[in-house]
XYZ file of C-alpha atoms in Angstrom:
720
model
C -5.682 -22.426 20.024
C -2.451 -24.319 20.577
C -0.493 -23.725 23.747
C 3.086 -22.550 24.042
C 5.756 -22.489 26.705
C 5.271 -19.747 29.285
C 8.007 -17.182 28.660
C 8.284 -16.577 32.415
C 9.023 -20.247 33.117
C 12.561 -20.590 31.739
C 15.437 -21.293 34.071
C 17.447 -18.086 34.094
C 20.819 -17.877 32.397
C 23.771 -17.653 34.762
C 24.296 -13.922 34.108
C 21.070 -13.156 36.010
C 23.381 -12.656 39.019
C 24.249 -9.200 37.639
C 20.672 -8.020 38.184
C 18.879 -5.319 36.197
C 20.711 -2.403 34.619
C 19.408 1.157 35.056
C 19.669 1.383 31.251
C 20.884 -1.302 28.880
C 24.492 -0.284 28.116
C 25.434 1.576 24.955
C 29.198 1.662 25.599
C 32.054 -0.441 26.967
C 32.362 1.968 29.892
C 28.775 1.222 30.947
C 29.419 -2.492 30.612
C 32.418 -2.214 32.944
C 30.350 -0.325 35.518
C 27.877 -3.214 35.457
C 30.709 -5.714 35.874
C 30.264 -7.215 32.408
C 33.123 -8.444 30.285
C 30.842 -9.071 27.283
C 27.260 -8.981 26.054
C 25.271 -12.100 25.352
C 23.015 -10.286 22.875
C 23.541 -6.966 21.111
C 20.510 -5.217 19.654
C 21.145 -2.854 16.740
C 18.310 -0.393 16.121
C 17.537 2.478 13.778
C 15.825 4.443 16.574
C 17.345 6.336 19.453
C 17.379 4.099 22.523
C 14.426 4.991 24.729
C 13.879 2.595 27.625
C 10.103 2.627 27.404
C 7.664 -0.221 26.579
C 6.445 1.654 23.504
C 9.757 0.865 21.794
C 10.581 -2.588 20.482
C 14.273 -2.568 21.328
C 13.475 -1.765 24.971
C 10.878 -4.540 25.285
C 13.071 -7.231 23.723
C 16.108 -6.032 25.652
C 14.349 -6.051 29.017
C 12.666 -9.403 28.334
C 16.052 -10.971 27.558
C 17.535 -9.304 30.628
C 14.812 -10.884 32.752
C 15.838 -14.267 31.304
C 19.333 -13.691 32.667
C 21.095 -12.458 29.536
C 23.347 -9.416 29.241
C 21.969 -7.147 26.517
C 23.686 -4.172 24.915
C 22.208 -1.576 22.564
C 23.783 -0.031 19.472
C 21.395 2.759 18.484
C 21.506 4.575 15.145
C 25.090 3.517 14.358
C 27.198 5.065 11.620
C 26.614 2.475 8.908
C 29.394 3.608 6.593
C 31.826 1.173 8.224
C 31.738 -1.781 10.607
C 33.498 0.108 13.424
C 30.323 1.199 15.236
C 29.042 -2.382 15.178
C 32.122 -3.596 17.058
C 31.837 -0.932 19.799
C 30.460 -3.347 22.432
C 32.638 -6.268 21.395
C 31.581 -9.675 20.150
C 28.178 -10.848 21.427
C 28.232 -14.354 22.886
C 24.934 -15.435 21.297
C 23.708 -13.211 18.457
C 23.140 -9.775 16.977
C 19.481 -8.706 16.948
C 18.864 -6.291 14.060
C 15.842 -4.008 13.754
C 15.111 -0.870 11.742
C 13.146 0.474 14.721
C 9.484 1.180 15.370
C 8.886 2.042 11.702
C 9.881 0.642 8.357
C 12.930 2.694 7.381
C 11.524 3.563 3.944
C 8.255 4.824 5.420
C 10.272 6.731 7.989
C 12.499 8.392 5.384
C 10.113 9.043 2.467
C 6.647 10.493 2.008
C 3.883 8.812 0.021
C 5.055 10.935 -2.938
C 8.571 9.469 -2.524
C 9.996 12.759 -1.299
C 12.789 12.558 1.271
C 11.606 13.622 4.702
C 13.635 16.277 6.486
C 12.746 15.033 9.962
C 12.709 11.818 11.978
C 10.616 11.629 15.153
C 12.752 8.797 16.533
C 16.016 10.786 16.420
C 17.309 13.354 18.936
C 16.313 16.791 17.743
C 13.998 15.241 15.163
C 16.869 15.329 12.647
C 16.477 13.242 9.491
C 19.098 11.082 7.810
C 20.364 9.167 10.852
C 19.408 5.777 9.397
C 20.026 4.242 5.965
C 17.429 3.135 3.445
C 16.437 -0.486 4.084
C 18.151 -0.324 7.457
C 17.781 -4.010 8.302
C 19.825 -5.033 5.258
C 22.575 -2.467 5.844
C 22.864 -3.093 9.588
C 22.951 -6.870 9.146
C 25.708 -6.668 6.566
C 27.818 -4.347 8.736
C 27.356 -6.582 11.782
C 28.508 -9.535 9.651
C 31.597 -7.554 8.647
C 32.360 -6.784 12.286
C 32.056 -10.406 13.488
C 31.683 -12.873 10.668
C 30.882 -15.925 12.800
C 28.187 -14.352 15.027
C 24.592 -15.332 14.214
C 22.462 -12.532 12.743
C 18.783 -12.417 13.746
C 16.593 -9.778 12.093
C 13.195 -8.651 13.343
C 10.917 -5.709 14.000
C 8.308 -4.308 11.656
C 10.616 -3.849 8.660
C 11.812 -7.444 8.654
C 8.395 -8.796 9.629
C 6.616 -7.163 6.691
C 9.304 -8.150 4.187
C 9.584 -11.809 5.141
C 8.545 -13.086 1.699
C 8.869 -11.677 -1.821
C 7.144 -8.304 -1.534
C 6.245 -5.331 -3.694
C 8.475 -2.374 -2.876
C 6.737 0.915 -3.607
C 9.933 2.968 -3.606
C 11.585 0.934 -6.369
C 8.278 -0.090 -8.030
C 9.274 -3.727 -8.208
C 8.985 -6.994 -6.325
C 11.977 -7.590 -4.056
C 13.253 -10.808 -2.538
C 12.678 -11.779 1.070
C 14.720 -9.479 3.291
C 16.118 -12.604 4.961
C 18.193 -13.301 1.852
C 19.161 -9.716 1.074
C 20.341 -9.202 4.662
C 22.185 -12.553 4.596
C 20.719 -13.192 8.045
C 20.555 -16.555 9.772
C 17.016 -16.155 11.113
C 14.091 -13.751 10.706
C 11.690 -13.209 13.609
C 8.299 -11.912 12.527
C 5.428 -10.516 14.557
C 5.806 -9.710 18.232
C 9.005 -11.513 19.093
C 9.054 -12.262 22.822
C 8.286 -15.990 22.491
C 10.719 -16.575 19.662
C 13.582 -14.554 21.100
C 13.388 -16.151 24.565
C 13.447 -19.684 23.161
C 16.187 -18.790 20.700
C 18.468 -17.231 23.321
C 18.145 -20.172 25.717
C 18.775 -22.739 22.987
C 21.826 -20.901 21.680
C 23.118 -20.557 25.257
C 22.685 -24.323 25.648
C 24.977 -24.868 22.671
C 22.523 -25.378 19.811
C 23.558 -24.124 16.381
C 21.295 -21.466 14.923
C 21.204 -23.459 11.692
C 19.522 -26.329 13.550
C 16.798 -24.155 15.091
C 14.107 -24.567 12.457
C 11.047 -25.329 14.575
C 10.336 -21.936 16.168
C 6.938 -20.505 15.314
C 7.085 -16.911 14.095
C 10.426 -17.341 12.358
C 11.665 -17.630 8.780
C 14.884 -19.170 7.554
C 16.553 -20.406 4.385
C 16.973 -24.047 3.433
C 17.805 -25.909 0.248
C 15.180 -28.637 0.291
C 11.983 -29.774 1.950
C 12.868 -32.198 4.751
C 11.844 -35.829 4.501
C 8.442 -36.612 5.978
C 6.845 -33.293 5.023
C 3.857 -33.054 2.685
C 3.913 -30.200 0.183
C 0.636 -28.592 -0.859
C 0.581 -26.564 -4.046
C -1.163 -23.298 -3.189
C -3.248 -23.471 -6.374
C -5.651 -25.839 -4.632
C -7.023 -22.663 -3.011
C -7.019 -20.439 -6.099
C -7.075 -21.831 -9.640
C -5.642 -19.054 -11.757
C -6.632 -20.247 -15.217
C -4.460 -20.208 -18.346
C -1.541 -17.870 -18.759
C -0.675 -16.103 -21.980
C 2.010 -18.661 -22.719
C 0.884 -22.094 -23.962
C 2.377 -23.797 -20.880
C 0.939 -22.767 -17.514
C 3.828 -22.729 -15.001
C 1.314 -22.514 -12.166
C -1.091 -25.325 -13.066
C -1.758 -28.047 -10.509
C 0.036 -31.293 -11.316
C -1.828 -34.537 -10.773
C 1.406 -36.527 -10.788
C 4.718 -36.272 -9.005
C 7.402 -34.366 -10.924
C 9.869 -36.597 -12.650
C 13.461 -36.583 -11.525
C 15.053 -33.252 -12.328
C 11.730 -31.604 -13.158
C 10.714 -28.397 -11.366
C 7.472 -28.205 -9.385
C 4.688 -26.076 -10.842
C 5.434 -22.837 -9.050
C 9.234 -22.896 -9.089
C 11.224 -22.014 -12.207
C 14.401 -23.570 -10.837
C 14.960 -27.199 -9.727
C 13.973 -27.719 -6.100
C 16.234 -30.664 -5.299
C 17.077 -33.984 -6.792
C 14.414 -35.434 -4.447
C 10.938 -36.078 -5.878
C 8.276 -33.970 -4.158
C 4.627 -35.057 -4.040
C 1.985 -32.324 -4.315
C -1.447 -32.969 -2.857
C -4.775 -31.169 -2.798
C -6.059 -32.241 0.599
C -4.286 -33.143 3.811
C -5.804 -34.919 6.783
C -5.933 -32.895 9.987
C -3.511 -35.330 11.578
C -0.922 -34.412 8.952
C -1.263 -30.623 9.206
C 1.708 -30.311 11.557
C 3.918 -31.785 8.841
C 2.356 -29.909 5.924
C 3.846 -26.968 4.063
C 2.182 -24.861 1.400
C 4.396 -24.054 -1.556
C 3.706 -20.518 -2.730
C 4.643 -19.246 -6.207
C 8.363 -18.638 -6.413
C 9.987 -15.218 -6.249
C 10.825 -15.355 -9.957
C 7.184 -16.178 -10.738
C 5.663 -13.328 -8.699
C 8.310 -10.960 -10.065
C 7.198 -11.739 -13.611
C 3.446 -12.001 -13.034
C 1.430 -9.576 -10.852
C -1.523 -11.977 -10.770
C 0.662 -14.598 -9.120
C 1.780 -11.914 -6.686
C -1.850 -11.249 -5.724
C -2.393 -14.989 -5.323
C 0.649 -15.285 -3.033
C -0.624 -12.374 -0.944
C -3.985 -14.081 -0.540
C -2.380 -17.356 0.543
C -0.184 -15.582 3.093
C -3.185 -13.884 4.687
C -5.278 -17.058 4.663
C -2.505 -18.801 6.599
C -2.167 -16.181 9.341
C -4.294 -17.608 12.160
C -1.980 -19.202 14.776
C -4.690 -21.766 15.454
C -4.717 -23.308 11.968
C -1.865 -21.800 9.933
C 0.508 -24.124 8.136
C 4.121 -23.506 7.227
C 4.746 -21.676 3.951
C 7.671 -22.011 1.580
C 8.705 -19.787 -1.309
C 11.515 -20.541 -3.735
C 14.147 -17.874 -4.419
C 16.515 -19.162 -7.082
C 18.033 -22.330 -5.621
C 16.983 -21.531 -2.033
C 13.707 -21.933 -0.182
C 12.536 -19.281 2.269
C 10.608 -21.254 4.872
C 8.048 -19.521 7.081
C 6.901 -21.326 10.205
C 3.338 -20.613 11.431
C 2.748 -17.399 13.421
C 3.618 -17.316 17.126
C 1.028 -18.216 19.747
C -0.333 -14.965 21.259
C 0.832 -14.025 24.737
C -1.460 -14.773 27.650
C -2.644 -11.996 29.938
C -0.120 -13.073 32.572
C 2.716 -12.981 30.038
C 1.608 -9.556 28.767
C 1.652 -8.237 32.334
C 5.143 -9.628 32.848
C 6.462 -8.073 29.627
C 5.101 -4.607 30.383
C 6.173 -4.602 34.022
C 9.887 -5.004 33.429
C 12.019 -2.282 35.119
C 11.889 0.205 32.241
C 13.471 3.571 32.971
C 10.691 5.133 30.837
C 13.153 7.718 29.510
C 15.791 8.163 26.805
C 19.274 6.885 27.580
C 21.393 9.514 29.442
C 23.709 9.556 26.409
C 21.226 11.929 24.732
C 21.281 14.483 27.534
C 18.374 16.884 27.287
C 17.869 16.430 23.552
C 14.256 16.442 22.410
C 13.145 13.152 20.838
C 9.674 13.838 19.380
C 8.474 10.214 19.487
C 9.302 9.984 23.183
C 7.596 13.254 23.950
C 4.465 11.916 22.256
C 4.214 8.659 24.231
C 6.008 9.258 27.539
C 2.745 9.442 29.518
C 0.874 6.777 27.529
C 0.096 3.213 28.626
C -0.467 0.243 26.298
C -3.299 -2.055 27.341
C -3.498 -4.459 24.378
C -1.950 -5.728 21.150
C -3.356 -6.906 17.850
C -6.317 -5.850 15.710
C -9.080 -7.915 14.105
C -10.255 -5.065 11.863
C -8.241 -6.319 8.906
C -8.033 -2.949 7.124
C -6.216 -3.760 3.904
C -3.965 -0.675 3.933
C -2.756 -1.250 7.501
C 0.169 -3.362 8.721
C -1.016 -4.128 12.244
C -2.700 -7.417 11.386
C 0.277 -8.662 9.344
C 2.641 -7.864 12.233
C 0.718 -8.307 15.499
C -2.061 -10.612 14.320
C -5.839 -10.555 14.633
C -6.106 -12.048 18.120
C -6.277 -9.407 20.836
C -3.707 -9.810 23.608
C -4.808 -7.829 26.662
C -3.154 -6.931 29.934
C -4.912 -7.334 33.251
C -6.636 -4.369 34.819
C -4.315 -4.515 37.845
C -1.203 -4.435 35.662
C -2.418 -1.383 33.750
C -3.228 0.420 36.998
C 0.225 -0.373 38.400
C 1.864 1.147 35.300
C -0.270 4.289 35.592
C 0.879 4.613 39.199
C 4.485 4.166 38.073
C 4.062 6.966 35.522
C 2.458 9.167 38.170
C 5.208 8.552 40.721
C 8.341 8.459 38.575
C 7.876 10.115 35.169
C 9.618 13.533 35.026
C 7.248 16.366 34.150
C 4.060 14.397 34.736
C 1.124 16.756 35.297
C -1.577 14.229 36.077
C -2.698 13.558 32.487
C -2.316 10.104 30.927
C -2.018 10.925 27.222
C -3.337 7.572 25.974
C -4.719 4.343 27.339
C -4.931 2.144 24.286
C -3.119 0.178 21.631
C -3.414 -0.384 17.874
C -7.158 0.177 18.339
C -8.515 1.930 21.416
C -11.605 -0.189 22.023
C -10.662 -3.823 21.372
C -9.541 -4.486 24.947
C -10.569 -8.041 25.939
C -12.725 -8.493 22.830
C -12.450 -11.974 21.374
C -14.291 -14.778 19.664
C -16.965 -16.367 21.865
C -15.635 -19.818 20.980
C -11.980 -20.845 21.104
C -12.729 -23.691 18.692
C -14.273 -21.338 16.133
C -11.434 -18.863 16.607
C -8.827 -21.555 15.971
C -10.521 -22.650 12.741
C -11.433 -19.214 11.347
C -9.823 -17.822 8.200
C -11.825 -14.606 7.894
C -9.549 -11.608 7.264
C -11.730 -9.403 9.488
C -14.086 -9.931 12.421
C -15.989 -6.723 11.626
C -16.315 -6.658 7.826
C -18.664 -6.762 5.968
C -20.478 -6.799 9.298
C -19.620 -7.662 12.874
C -19.266 -11.429 13.199
C -22.000 -12.953 15.399
C -19.288 -14.986 17.141
C -17.443 -11.842 18.254
C -17.871 -10.695 21.821
C -18.384 -6.905 21.635
C -18.856 -6.289 25.371
C -17.028 -3.069 26.283
C -17.696 -3.468 30.030
C -14.110 -4.520 30.946
C -12.761 -1.440 29.145
C -15.282 0.857 30.826
C -14.283 -0.536 34.235
C -10.624 0.031 33.413
C -11.294 3.650 32.375
C -13.212 4.349 35.564
C -10.598 2.800 37.789
C -7.769 4.620 36.019
C -9.260 8.074 36.306
C -10.173 7.481 39.969
C -6.530 6.998 40.965
C -5.137 9.694 43.272
C -3.009 12.184 41.357
C -4.625 11.398 37.981
C -6.509 14.412 36.672
C -7.373 13.105 33.207
C -7.061 9.958 31.126
C -7.217 10.684 27.402
C -7.756 8.214 24.573
C -5.482 9.041 21.646
C -5.509 5.640 19.922
C -7.963 5.343 17.046
C -11.482 4.265 18.012
C -13.182 1.590 15.927
C -16.551 3.329 15.780
C -18.522 0.443 14.257
C -17.635 -1.535 17.389
C -18.219 1.401 19.711
C -21.846 1.861 18.658
C -22.496 -1.687 19.873
C -21.980 -0.238 23.348
C -23.580 3.229 23.744
C -22.378 3.207 27.364
C -18.805 3.099 26.075
C -19.408 6.053 23.740
C -20.875 7.962 26.685
C -17.829 7.174 28.845
C -15.497 8.187 26.041
C -17.259 11.460 25.241
C -17.826 12.626 28.804
C -14.538 11.653 30.442
C -11.792 10.738 27.976
C -11.889 13.212 25.099
C -9.859 16.375 25.189
C -12.008 18.404 22.806
C -11.208 16.385 19.684
C -11.489 12.690 18.964
C -9.945 11.102 15.888
C -11.753 8.353 14.037
C -11.162 6.925 10.592
C -14.005 6.573 8.073
C -11.239 6.551 5.393
C -13.760 6.863 2.524
C -17.487 7.228 1.764
C -18.063 5.362 -1.504
C -18.621 1.617 -1.719
C -15.776 1.213 -4.229
C -12.895 2.147 -1.924
C -14.645 0.968 1.262
C -15.012 -2.558 -0.112
C -11.286 -2.613 -0.927
C -10.363 -1.239 2.500
C -12.733 -3.532 4.431
C -14.185 -0.531 6.246
C -17.821 0.082 7.309
C -20.125 2.472 5.483
C -20.906 6.021 6.511
C -24.055 4.908 8.376
C -21.901 3.583 11.235
C -20.023 6.900 11.341
C -23.289 8.849 11.435
C -24.589 6.707 14.312
C -21.355 7.174 16.275
C -21.403 10.914 15.610
C -24.972 11.124 16.851
C -24.110 9.317 20.105
C -20.865 11.250 20.622
C -22.514 14.641 20.169
C -25.477 13.714 22.364
C -23.304 12.593 25.270
C -20.925 15.539 24.849
C -23.883 17.907 25.024
C -25.218 16.148 28.130
C -21.864 16.801 29.794
C -21.894 20.441 28.703
C -18.863 19.972 26.450
C -18.245 21.303 22.946
C -16.274 18.512 21.308
C -15.493 17.535 17.736
C -14.761 14.415 15.765
C -11.702 14.547 13.520
C -12.155 12.131 10.608
C -9.266 10.567 8.710
C -9.555 9.866 4.984
C -7.252 8.203 2.475
C -6.533 9.683 -0.932
C -5.790 7.504 -3.981
C -6.556 4.166 -2.335
C -7.181 1.204 -4.680
C -10.793 1.167 -5.791
C -11.142 4.965 -5.646
C -12.368 6.897 -8.679
C -12.315 10.640 -9.335
C -16.072 10.610 -8.789
C -15.578 9.008 -5.360
C -13.176 11.763 -4.362
C -15.571 14.432 -5.633
C -18.332 12.904 -3.510
C -16.012 12.995 -0.501
C -15.010 16.618 -1.139
C -18.669 17.648 -1.298
C -19.330 15.768 1.961
C -16.415 17.518 3.651
C -17.657 20.922 2.501
C -21.220 20.132 3.501
C -20.068 19.144 6.993
C -17.667 22.050 7.375
C -14.388 20.085 7.436
C -11.109 21.521 6.198
C -8.117 19.207 6.036
C -4.946 20.319 7.755
C -2.928 17.302 6.632
C -3.399 15.127 3.565
C -1.436 12.102 2.473
C -2.073 9.702 -0.363
C -2.208 5.924 0.033
C 1.236 4.505 0.744
C 1.606 0.886 -0.446
C 3.469 -0.720 2.439
C 5.104 -4.113 1.916
C 2.864 -7.164 2.361
C -0.394 -5.219 2.862
C -3.413 -6.541 0.968
C -4.057 -3.100 -0.549
C -0.485 -3.132 -1.852
C -1.209 -6.376 -3.681
C -4.209 -4.609 -5.239
C -2.043 -1.625 -6.176
C 0.558 -3.815 -7.881
C -1.664 -6.404 -9.541
C -4.988 -4.663 -10.183
C -6.657 -7.735 -8.609
C -8.554 -8.120 -5.348
C -6.953 -10.724 -3.023
C -9.978 -10.512 -0.715
C -11.676 -12.796 -3.229
C -10.560 -15.854 -5.147
C -7.933 -14.781 -7.665
C -8.425 -15.697 -11.303
C -7.031 -14.175 -14.436
C -10.524 -13.156 -15.465
C -11.612 -11.790 -12.089
C -12.854 -8.226 -11.910
C -10.036 -5.672 -12.058
C -9.565 -3.109 -9.290
C -9.352 0.558 -10.246
C -5.901 1.786 -9.192
C -5.198 5.549 -8.940
C -1.549 5.510 -10.020
C 0.807 8.217 -11.088
C 1.644 11.635 -9.697
C -1.120 13.416 -11.586
C -4.038 11.370 -10.285
C -2.606 11.166 -6.760
C -2.202 14.931 -6.749
C -5.802 15.317 -7.915
C -7.195 13.049 -5.182
C -5.288 14.984 -2.549
C -6.575 18.217 -4.050
C -10.167 17.038 -3.591
C -9.491 16.570 0.124
C -8.062 20.104 0.274
C -10.758 21.668 -1.862
C -10.465 24.876 0.197
C -6.803 25.514 -0.717
C -6.574 28.180 -3.474
C -3.495 26.420 -4.854
C -5.729 23.482 -5.776
C -8.516 25.469 -7.450
C -7.077 25.530 -11.019
C -6.656 21.740 -11.011
C -10.116 21.188 -9.525
C -11.795 23.565 -11.981
C -10.163 21.752 -14.904
C -11.215 18.369 -13.488
C -14.793 19.435 -12.759
C -15.220 20.625 -16.326
C -13.791 17.346 -17.618
C -16.223 15.400 -15.413
C -19.171 17.452 -16.621
C -19.610 19.076 -13.214
C -18.930 22.708 -14.090
C -22.051 23.464 -12.030
C -19.840 23.111 -8.948
C -17.656 26.063 -9.992
C -18.845 29.363 -8.625
C -19.090 31.587 -5.610
C -22.203 30.202 -3.930
C -22.570 27.820 -1.031
C -23.464 24.933 -3.309
C -20.226 25.326 -5.275
C -17.062 23.410 -4.461
C -14.503 25.907 -5.776
C -14.871 29.592 -6.715
C -14.565 30.885 -10.246
C -11.958 33.494 -9.298
C -8.285 32.863 -8.483
C -6.556 34.943 -5.763
C -3.313 36.564 -6.918
C -0.178 34.586 -6.094
C -1.940 31.228 -5.808
C -2.413 28.249 -8.076
C 1.187 27.300 -8.735
C 2.097 25.360 -5.607
C 1.794 21.584 -5.383
C -1.486 20.391 -3.993
C -1.742 19.343 -0.390
C 0.760 19.355 2.391
C 3.152 16.716 3.417
C 1.762 14.731 6.323
C 3.411 13.247 9.382
C 4.787 9.729 9.370
C 2.365 6.922 10.181
C 3.269 3.299 9.535
C 1.661 2.113 6.255
C -1.343 4.340 6.687
C -2.363 7.698 5.330
C -4.338 10.409 6.947
C -6.626 13.369 6.631
C -7.241 15.559 9.622
C -9.539 18.489 9.792
C -11.659 20.489 12.157
C -15.377 21.087 11.839
C -16.857 24.517 11.986
C -18.509 25.525 15.218
C -22.273 26.146 15.157
C -21.689 29.850 14.587
C -19.726 29.177 11.415
C -16.297 30.028 12.838
C -13.879 27.107 12.895
C -12.216 26.432 16.248
C -8.489 26.885 16.693
C -6.620 24.232 14.752
C -4.439 21.813 16.605
C -2.713 18.675 15.451
C -4.328 15.611 16.999
C -2.187 13.288 19.054
C -0.852 10.310 17.164
C -1.069 6.780 18.521
């Protein structure tokens, strides 16, 4: 893995003399109290400002503050005019624009495209405090307020829309958000490295238009610079002939003639001749760029879209990724390779900034649901090597696990214990994107740097992966032994196929860190959807369940697993959902919340949804199609299977069972799925219930029946 500059090693900007602010200011009055005449950086966010390391705006703000910069926050501004964006004055360096901790479209709409009435990141949980596609709107308003100030966009919304992407809410491929927002720079992934370097270079007088070498950034340019070697992405996937006689995506064996467009761009690139090559020597990789199919090409051809998605994911390892370029009209969107992951020392430094761990006083005593959920939680890691195709974690945080030190985590727990208002001795979560990937990594740094596998655990656990859970077990034991700590719960999702590699970990989890219910995510049972999700089979779930129940019983505890399942995921047939419904009934599960697959931008499963092709394999025009459950009717049916016990779903299920030739499952016996009778007043309501917001992931939660047949009291599981 390449090295990068230590983010703690910069010489501090002169404004470090002001020290740390109790809260980053949200008004001119607060700036005056701090002795500031201006801000160096102003962060605009779609979330309420909560000064806690679970919120992106707080982390970036405090990291910049530690570098000596004055940072202001404009939270959930009125976007109908530019006035709110001028409230703190003109920033000296740049505006940092983020939609918040969630993509604004996922935050505002359900998987059925219904407008949500609530927003967990807003005081009072009130919906409607942010616009659709917030990054675009905020960036344009900031430009109106101060036309000459650089605009830098980032966060999960910008990160996952950095290239041409399928937009589920408009059912079309949209341009890179960089161009639609008219921003100067896009920061993707976790942004500490990029934003520190950027701020110091701008403070030193560099123009933002000259900063084109930062990893983890995207920017617009008109032409490929001299000295770079372009690689046509078709050397990885040969698509075969198109319907038209001329294949606009065929590999050229010669250089384009003057004025002729390259294979994957419908518009002229430049007047300069560009040479395409199939192979590049390792020594030339630093000056190599892969040309992906142009926006106009992927807009017109879903197969090219699937190909572009595959190339993007193949070039996602910071150890071997090359720059990518995608033409949009007469402009190239250039993506530098992903950022180098933070070291343990850097992670400790980031999470030990002087966060107030509370909402800004501006909000008074208003309830902010997202804060209430995480106020007593502690993050111990970043990243996920699971590679689940429906999830956005890998695309945003990467596959390499970045872990904090044990001492740093313990110090934060002590800070929560000693300073957090209302703390009762219970740490609500000690985790991250995945609860049990702490300190897990490839056994060889050389292999890790060269690997292009999309997952370290599918189709099986890689033999090069270290699966030792001992460091995590030690951390758990040390955390719960701290004075004043009564309980340490694990609310982050557990990767159970990894957990069964360490029965001692399952024992520790079941006997000390489960509060009655533990959520895990089988997602599906059938090979069809599982192979498209990159998830393990039910055998791993059964083994984990066996261990969990055994160790719970040894401790004298009655505890339950709460499985999550996805409805209408690519690769799922009606028969697969029927099999799942029968499994749920057989095991006594009843879903409280059901949500269908939500195609988030840039996810591999979204490429399947849009193209009907599988980007996990080489893309050809003749490759096997993927079954896609599309349309309201089939999505409603798949959700109904998960809520087979809801009388409102019985008419639809009876009709479907007859159509499938499974009328034998209609009746009033135990072996039947739905009864033959219909209770009065039921059968007309839409199937399922609207679920809670989770970034680019859908959920099923349910509770098993107790041994006596009576289900325990239903509670909503904590969300990570």
